[in-house]
Amino acid sequence: MTGYFTSNTNKPFFVFDDLHSKDDVEAALNEFKAIIRPLMRRDETGGTDQKNAKACFLSDVYLYYETSPCFNITRKYFDPSFLNDLAKHHWLFQALQQHQMSEAMQYIYYEQSDNYGAHYDSTLFTFLWWMAPKSIVGGDLILDDKDKIDFRHNRVVLFPIQMKHEITPVSCDDDGRYCVSNFLNLTGG
């Protein structure tokens, strides 16, 4: 399903399958299990009261972001050739090339029956990187109440501001659904 898409409401979004290497996924899952999951909580993690999952922000865990494997792995989102490819598809994504961006990163873990109700992010762009070491059912992304993007291990979805979105309930045995969310905003010139 990798590629550029336009939603039923004519908003652009991207889906990337296997953007990250197997080694990167393994490093990210190890970070989640050893460092991040013990620090996650269900309350006071930003977002809306629609979130029914455990979460924490990068800044809750690391003083020096570059010590986080997930932070380093997601630097590829800012690679000039990657950004150039995005900008070729829709003018909106040129902002990622032409402006400095600020970033917040959130780790989210979905267990049995967890979901994230319909909401809007207060950012210009959102990257979602999904992982699940074992098979799960659900955990799909619904954009603008119409477009369903099925959950897939090692899938990245990028969408712009003003796309209402939600994550459907997850069904899993013992190990759930992991998500690294990168929220980008303009900082200037």
mmCIF file of C-alpha atoms in Angstrom:
data_model
loop_
_atom_site.group_PDB
_atom_site.id
_atom_site.type_symbol
_atom_site.label_atom_id
_atom_site.label_comp_id
_atom_site.label_asym_id
_atom_site.label_seq_id
_atom_site.Cartn_x
_atom_site.Cartn_y
_atom_site.Cartn_z
ATOM 1 C CA MET A 1 0.000 0.000 0.000
ATOM 2 C CA THR A 2 3.024 2.308 -0.073
ATOM 3 C CA GLY A 3 2.343 5.582 -1.817
ATOM 4 C CA TYR A 4 0.600 8.916 -1.998
ATOM 5 C CA PHE A 5 -3.161 9.029 -1.573
ATOM 6 C CA THR A 6 -5.949 11.561 -1.489
ATOM 7 C CA SER A 7 -8.672 11.023 1.065
ATOM 8 C CA ASN A 8 -12.369 10.981 0.281
ATOM 9 C CA THR A 9 -12.342 14.576 1.519
ATOM 10 C CA ASN A 10 -9.540 15.507 -0.938
ATOM 11 C CA LYS A 11 -6.803 15.754 1.691
ATOM 12 C CA PRO A 12 -3.371 14.294 0.922
ATOM 13 C CA PHE A 13 -1.678 11.572 2.960
ATOM 14 C CA PHE A 14 1.134 9.035 2.549
ATOM 15 C CA VAL A 15 1.475 5.403 3.570
ATOM 16 C CA PHE A 16 4.910 3.755 3.668
ATOM 17 C CA ASP A 17 5.304 0.030 4.209
ATOM 18 C CA ASP A 18 8.673 -1.197 5.486
ATOM 19 C CA LEU A 19 10.224 2.270 5.455
ATOM 20 C CA HIS A 20 12.353 1.193 8.406
ATOM 21 C CA SER A 21 14.761 -1.765 8.305
ATOM 22 C CA LYS A 22 14.251 -4.922 10.360
ATOM 23 C CA ASP A 23 17.183 -3.857 12.545
ATOM 24 C CA ASP A 24 15.530 -0.474 13.143
ATOM 25 C CA VAL A 25 12.230 -2.134 14.078
ATOM 26 C CA GLU A 26 14.015 -4.510 16.452
ATOM 27 C CA ALA A 27 15.862 -1.586 18.087
ATOM 28 C CA ALA A 28 12.600 0.359 18.445
ATOM 29 C CA LEU A 29 10.741 -2.594 19.983
ATOM 30 C CA ASN A 30 13.634 -3.237 22.386
ATOM 31 C CA GLU A 31 13.514 0.422 23.440
ATOM 32 C CA PHE A 32 9.753 0.197 23.982
ATOM 33 C CA LYS A 33 9.976 -2.944 26.080
ATOM 34 C CA ALA A 34 13.073 -2.129 28.158
ATOM 35 C CA ILE A 35 12.796 1.624 28.653
ATOM 36 C CA ILE A 36 9.503 3.117 27.486
ATOM 37 C CA ARG A 37 6.721 0.740 28.577
ATOM 38 C CA PRO A 38 7.595 0.842 32.296
ATOM 39 C CA LEU A 39 7.233 4.647 32.182
ATOM 40 C CA MET A 40 3.955 4.787 30.263
ATOM 41 C CA ARG A 41 0.695 5.841 31.851
ATOM 42 C CA ARG A 42 -2.894 6.328 30.789
ATOM 43 C CA ASP A 43 -3.361 9.833 32.167
ATOM 44 C CA GLU A 44 -1.676 13.181 31.579
ATOM 45 C CA THR A 45 -0.076 12.154 28.298
ATOM 46 C CA GLY A 46 -1.428 14.892 26.074
ATOM 47 C CA GLY A 47 -3.984 14.539 23.375
ATOM 48 C CA THR A 48 -7.612 14.189 24.259
ATOM 49 C CA ASP A 49 -9.776 12.276 26.633
ATOM 50 C CA GLN A 50 -10.418 10.041 23.619
ATOM 51 C CA LYS A 51 -7.141 8.185 24.204
ATOM 52 C CA ASN A 52 -7.575 4.756 25.759
ATOM 53 C CA ALA A 53 -3.966 3.569 25.646
ATOM 54 C CA LYS A 54 -0.720 3.974 27.562
ATOM 55 C CA ALA A 55 1.612 6.750 26.404
ATOM 56 C CA CYS A 56 4.508 9.028 27.235
ATOM 57 C CA PHE A 57 6.492 11.694 25.427
ATOM 58 C CA LEU A 58 10.146 11.502 24.421
ATOM 59 C CA SER A 59 10.821 14.433 26.766
ATOM 60 C CA ASP A 60 9.361 12.391 29.676
ATOM 61 C CA VAL A 61 12.041 9.753 29.183
ATOM 62 C CA TYR A 62 15.179 11.314 27.709
ATOM 63 C CA LEU A 63 17.163 14.395 28.622
ATOM 64 C CA TYR A 64 19.267 13.922 25.472
ATOM 65 C CA TYR A 65 16.960 12.872 22.648
ATOM 66 C CA GLU A 66 19.769 11.463 20.515
ATOM 67 C CA THR A 67 20.160 8.634 23.041
ATOM 68 C CA SER A 68 16.741 7.303 21.964
ATOM 69 C CA PRO A 69 16.873 4.700 19.181
ATOM 70 C CA CYS A 70 13.383 5.736 17.976
ATOM 71 C CA PHE A 71 14.433 9.380 17.788
ATOM 72 C CA ASN A 72 17.491 8.488 15.696
ATOM 73 C CA ILE A 73 15.591 6.105 13.444
ATOM 74 C CA THR A 74 12.910 8.694 12.648
ATOM 75 C CA ARG A 75 15.529 11.231 11.531
ATOM 76 C CA LYS A 76 15.058 9.771 8.043
ATOM 77 C CA TYR A 77 11.772 11.732 7.910
ATOM 78 C CA PHE A 78 13.941 14.846 7.618
ATOM 79 C CA ASP A 79 16.341 13.568 4.967
ATOM 80 C CA PRO A 80 16.374 16.060 2.044
ATOM 81 C CA SER A 81 15.775 13.382 -0.616
ATOM 82 C CA PHE A 82 12.831 11.948 1.359
ATOM 83 C CA LEU A 83 11.323 15.424 1.794
ATOM 84 C CA ASN A 84 11.857 16.189 -1.891
ATOM 85 C CA ASP A 85 9.904 13.065 -2.855
ATOM 86 C CA LEU A 86 7.023 14.113 -0.580
ATOM 87 C CA ALA A 87 6.946 17.634 -2.010
ATOM 88 C CA LYS A 88 6.622 16.300 -5.573
ATOM 89 C CA HIS A 89 3.198 14.873 -4.750
ATOM 90 C CA HIS A 90 1.450 17.807 -3.101
ATOM 91 C CA TRP A 91 2.350 21.437 -2.467
ATOM 92 C CA LEU A 92 1.431 21.172 1.214
ATOM 93 C CA PHE A 93 4.393 18.907 1.879
ATOM 94 C CA GLN A 94 6.783 21.554 0.542
ATOM 95 C CA ALA A 95 6.488 23.163 3.983
ATOM 96 C CA LEU A 96 8.574 20.290 5.358
ATOM 97 C CA GLN A 97 11.400 21.371 3.043
ATOM 98 C CA GLN A 98 11.068 25.120 3.144
ATOM 99 C CA HIS A 99 10.657 25.788 6.858
ATOM 100 C CA GLN A 100 12.283 24.815 10.097
ATOM 101 C CA MET A 101 10.114 22.438 12.045
ATOM 102 C CA SER A 102 9.721 21.825 15.751
ATOM 103 C CA GLU A 103 8.959 18.292 16.810
ATOM 104 C CA ALA A 104 7.369 16.392 19.647
ATOM 105 C CA MET A 105 7.511 12.606 19.810
ATOM 106 C CA GLN A 106 5.067 10.409 21.670
ATOM 107 C CA TYR A 107 5.215 6.678 22.318
ATOM 108 C CA ILE A 108 1.840 4.921 22.492
ATOM 109 C CA TYR A 109 1.114 1.306 23.434
ATOM 110 C CA TYR A 110 -2.269 -0.317 22.782
ATOM 111 C CA GLU A 111 -3.262 -3.408 24.770
ATOM 112 C CA GLN A 112 -6.394 -5.558 24.481
ATOM 113 C CA SER A 113 -9.449 -3.370 23.658
ATOM 114 C CA ASP A 114 -7.438 -0.114 23.664
ATOM 115 C CA ASN A 115 -8.302 2.498 21.075
ATOM 116 C CA TYR A 116 -7.958 6.218 20.379
ATOM 117 C CA GLY A 117 -11.237 7.943 19.606
ATOM 118 C CA ALA A 118 -11.754 10.490 16.847
ATOM 119 C CA HIS A 119 -9.666 13.635 17.348
ATOM 120 C CA TYR A 120 -7.556 16.259 15.596
ATOM 121 C CA ASP A 121 -3.854 16.793 16.281
ATOM 122 C CA SER A 122 -2.783 20.364 16.950
ATOM 123 C CA THR A 123 0.217 20.030 14.653
ATOM 124 C CA LEU A 124 0.959 20.809 11.031
ATOM 125 C CA PHE A 125 1.967 17.219 10.193
ATOM 126 C CA THR A 126 1.757 13.880 11.977
ATOM 127 C CA PHE A 127 3.878 10.799 11.289
ATOM 128 C CA LEU A 128 2.655 7.510 12.804
ATOM 129 C CA TRP A 129 5.021 4.511 12.832
ATOM 130 C CA TRP A 130 3.251 1.275 13.748
ATOM 131 C CA MET A 131 4.746 -1.946 15.054
ATOM 132 C CA ALA A 132 3.451 -5.216 16.511
ATOM 133 C CA PRO A 133 5.805 -8.120 17.215
ATOM 134 C CA LYS A 134 2.867 -10.547 17.123
ATOM 135 C CA SER A 135 -0.348 -10.699 15.169
ATOM 136 C CA ILE A 136 -3.109 -8.338 16.251
ATOM 137 C CA VAL A 137 -6.589 -7.551 14.989
ATOM 138 C CA GLY A 138 -7.788 -3.963 14.726
ATOM 139 C CA GLY A 139 -5.664 -0.951 15.501
ATOM 140 C CA ASP A 140 -6.605 0.494 12.110
ATOM 141 C CA LEU A 141 -6.526 4.213 11.325
ATOM 142 C CA ILE A 142 -9.702 5.956 10.190
ATOM 143 C CA LEU A 143 -9.132 9.352 8.516
ATOM 144 C CA ASP A 144 -11.971 11.901 8.295
ATOM 145 C CA ASP A 145 -14.554 9.200 9.166
ATOM 146 C CA LYS A 146 -14.135 7.668 5.714
ATOM 147 C CA ASP A 147 -10.699 6.356 4.786
ATOM 148 C CA LYS A 148 -9.528 3.198 6.558
ATOM 149 C CA ILE A 149 -5.832 2.390 6.640
ATOM 150 C CA ASP A 150 -5.344 -1.131 7.914
ATOM 151 C CA PHE A 151 -2.818 -1.706 10.671
ATOM 152 C CA ARG A 152 0.332 -3.348 9.366
ATOM 153 C CA HIS A 153 3.578 -4.024 11.187
ATOM 154 C CA ASN A 154 6.281 -1.490 10.202
ATOM 155 C CA ARG A 155 3.900 0.887 8.446
ATOM 156 C CA VAL A 156 4.332 4.676 8.551
ATOM 157 C CA VAL A 157 1.471 7.054 7.816
ATOM 158 C CA LEU A 158 1.937 10.794 7.247
ATOM 159 C CA PHE A 159 -0.973 13.213 7.172
ATOM 160 C CA PRO A 160 -1.447 16.985 7.476
ATOM 161 C CA ILE A 161 -3.321 19.206 9.887
ATOM 162 C CA GLN A 162 -7.099 19.083 10.055
ATOM 163 C CA MET A 163 -7.542 15.396 9.362
ATOM 164 C CA LYS A 164 -9.792 13.917 11.983
ATOM 165 C CA HIS A 165 -8.475 10.472 12.835
ATOM 166 C CA GLU A 166 -8.975 7.578 15.195
ATOM 167 C CA ILE A 167 -7.510 4.168 15.996
ATOM 168 C CA THR A 168 -9.963 1.268 16.140
ATOM 169 C CA PRO A 169 -9.952 -1.107 19.155
ATOM 170 C CA VAL A 170 -7.073 -3.575 19.300
ATOM 171 C CA SER A 171 -7.506 -7.278 19.877
ATOM 172 C CA CYS A 172 -4.337 -9.110 20.904
ATOM 173 C CA ASP A 173 -3.177 -11.985 23.089
ATOM 174 C CA ASP A 174 -0.218 -10.743 25.082
ATOM 175 C CA ASP A 175 1.875 -8.210 23.163
ATOM 176 C CA GLY A 176 -0.006 -5.300 21.657
ATOM 177 C CA ARG A 177 0.370 -2.499 19.149
ATOM 178 C CA TYR A 178 3.179 0.049 19.356
ATOM 179 C CA CYS A 179 3.168 3.503 17.788
ATOM 180 C CA VAL A 180 5.787 6.231 17.555
ATOM 181 C CA SER A 181 4.051 9.522 16.773
ATOM 182 C CA ASN A 182 6.068 12.469 15.470
ATOM 183 C CA PHE A 183 4.224 15.788 15.610
ATOM 184 C CA LEU A 184 5.677 18.601 13.474
ATOM 185 C CA ASN A 185 5.013 22.330 13.557
ATOM 186 C CA LEU A 186 6.584 25.322 11.814
ATOM 187 C CA THR A 187 9.179 27.263 13.798
ATOM 188 C CA GLY A 188 10.055 29.896 11.205
ATOM 189 C CA GLY A 189 12.110 30.669 8.079
#
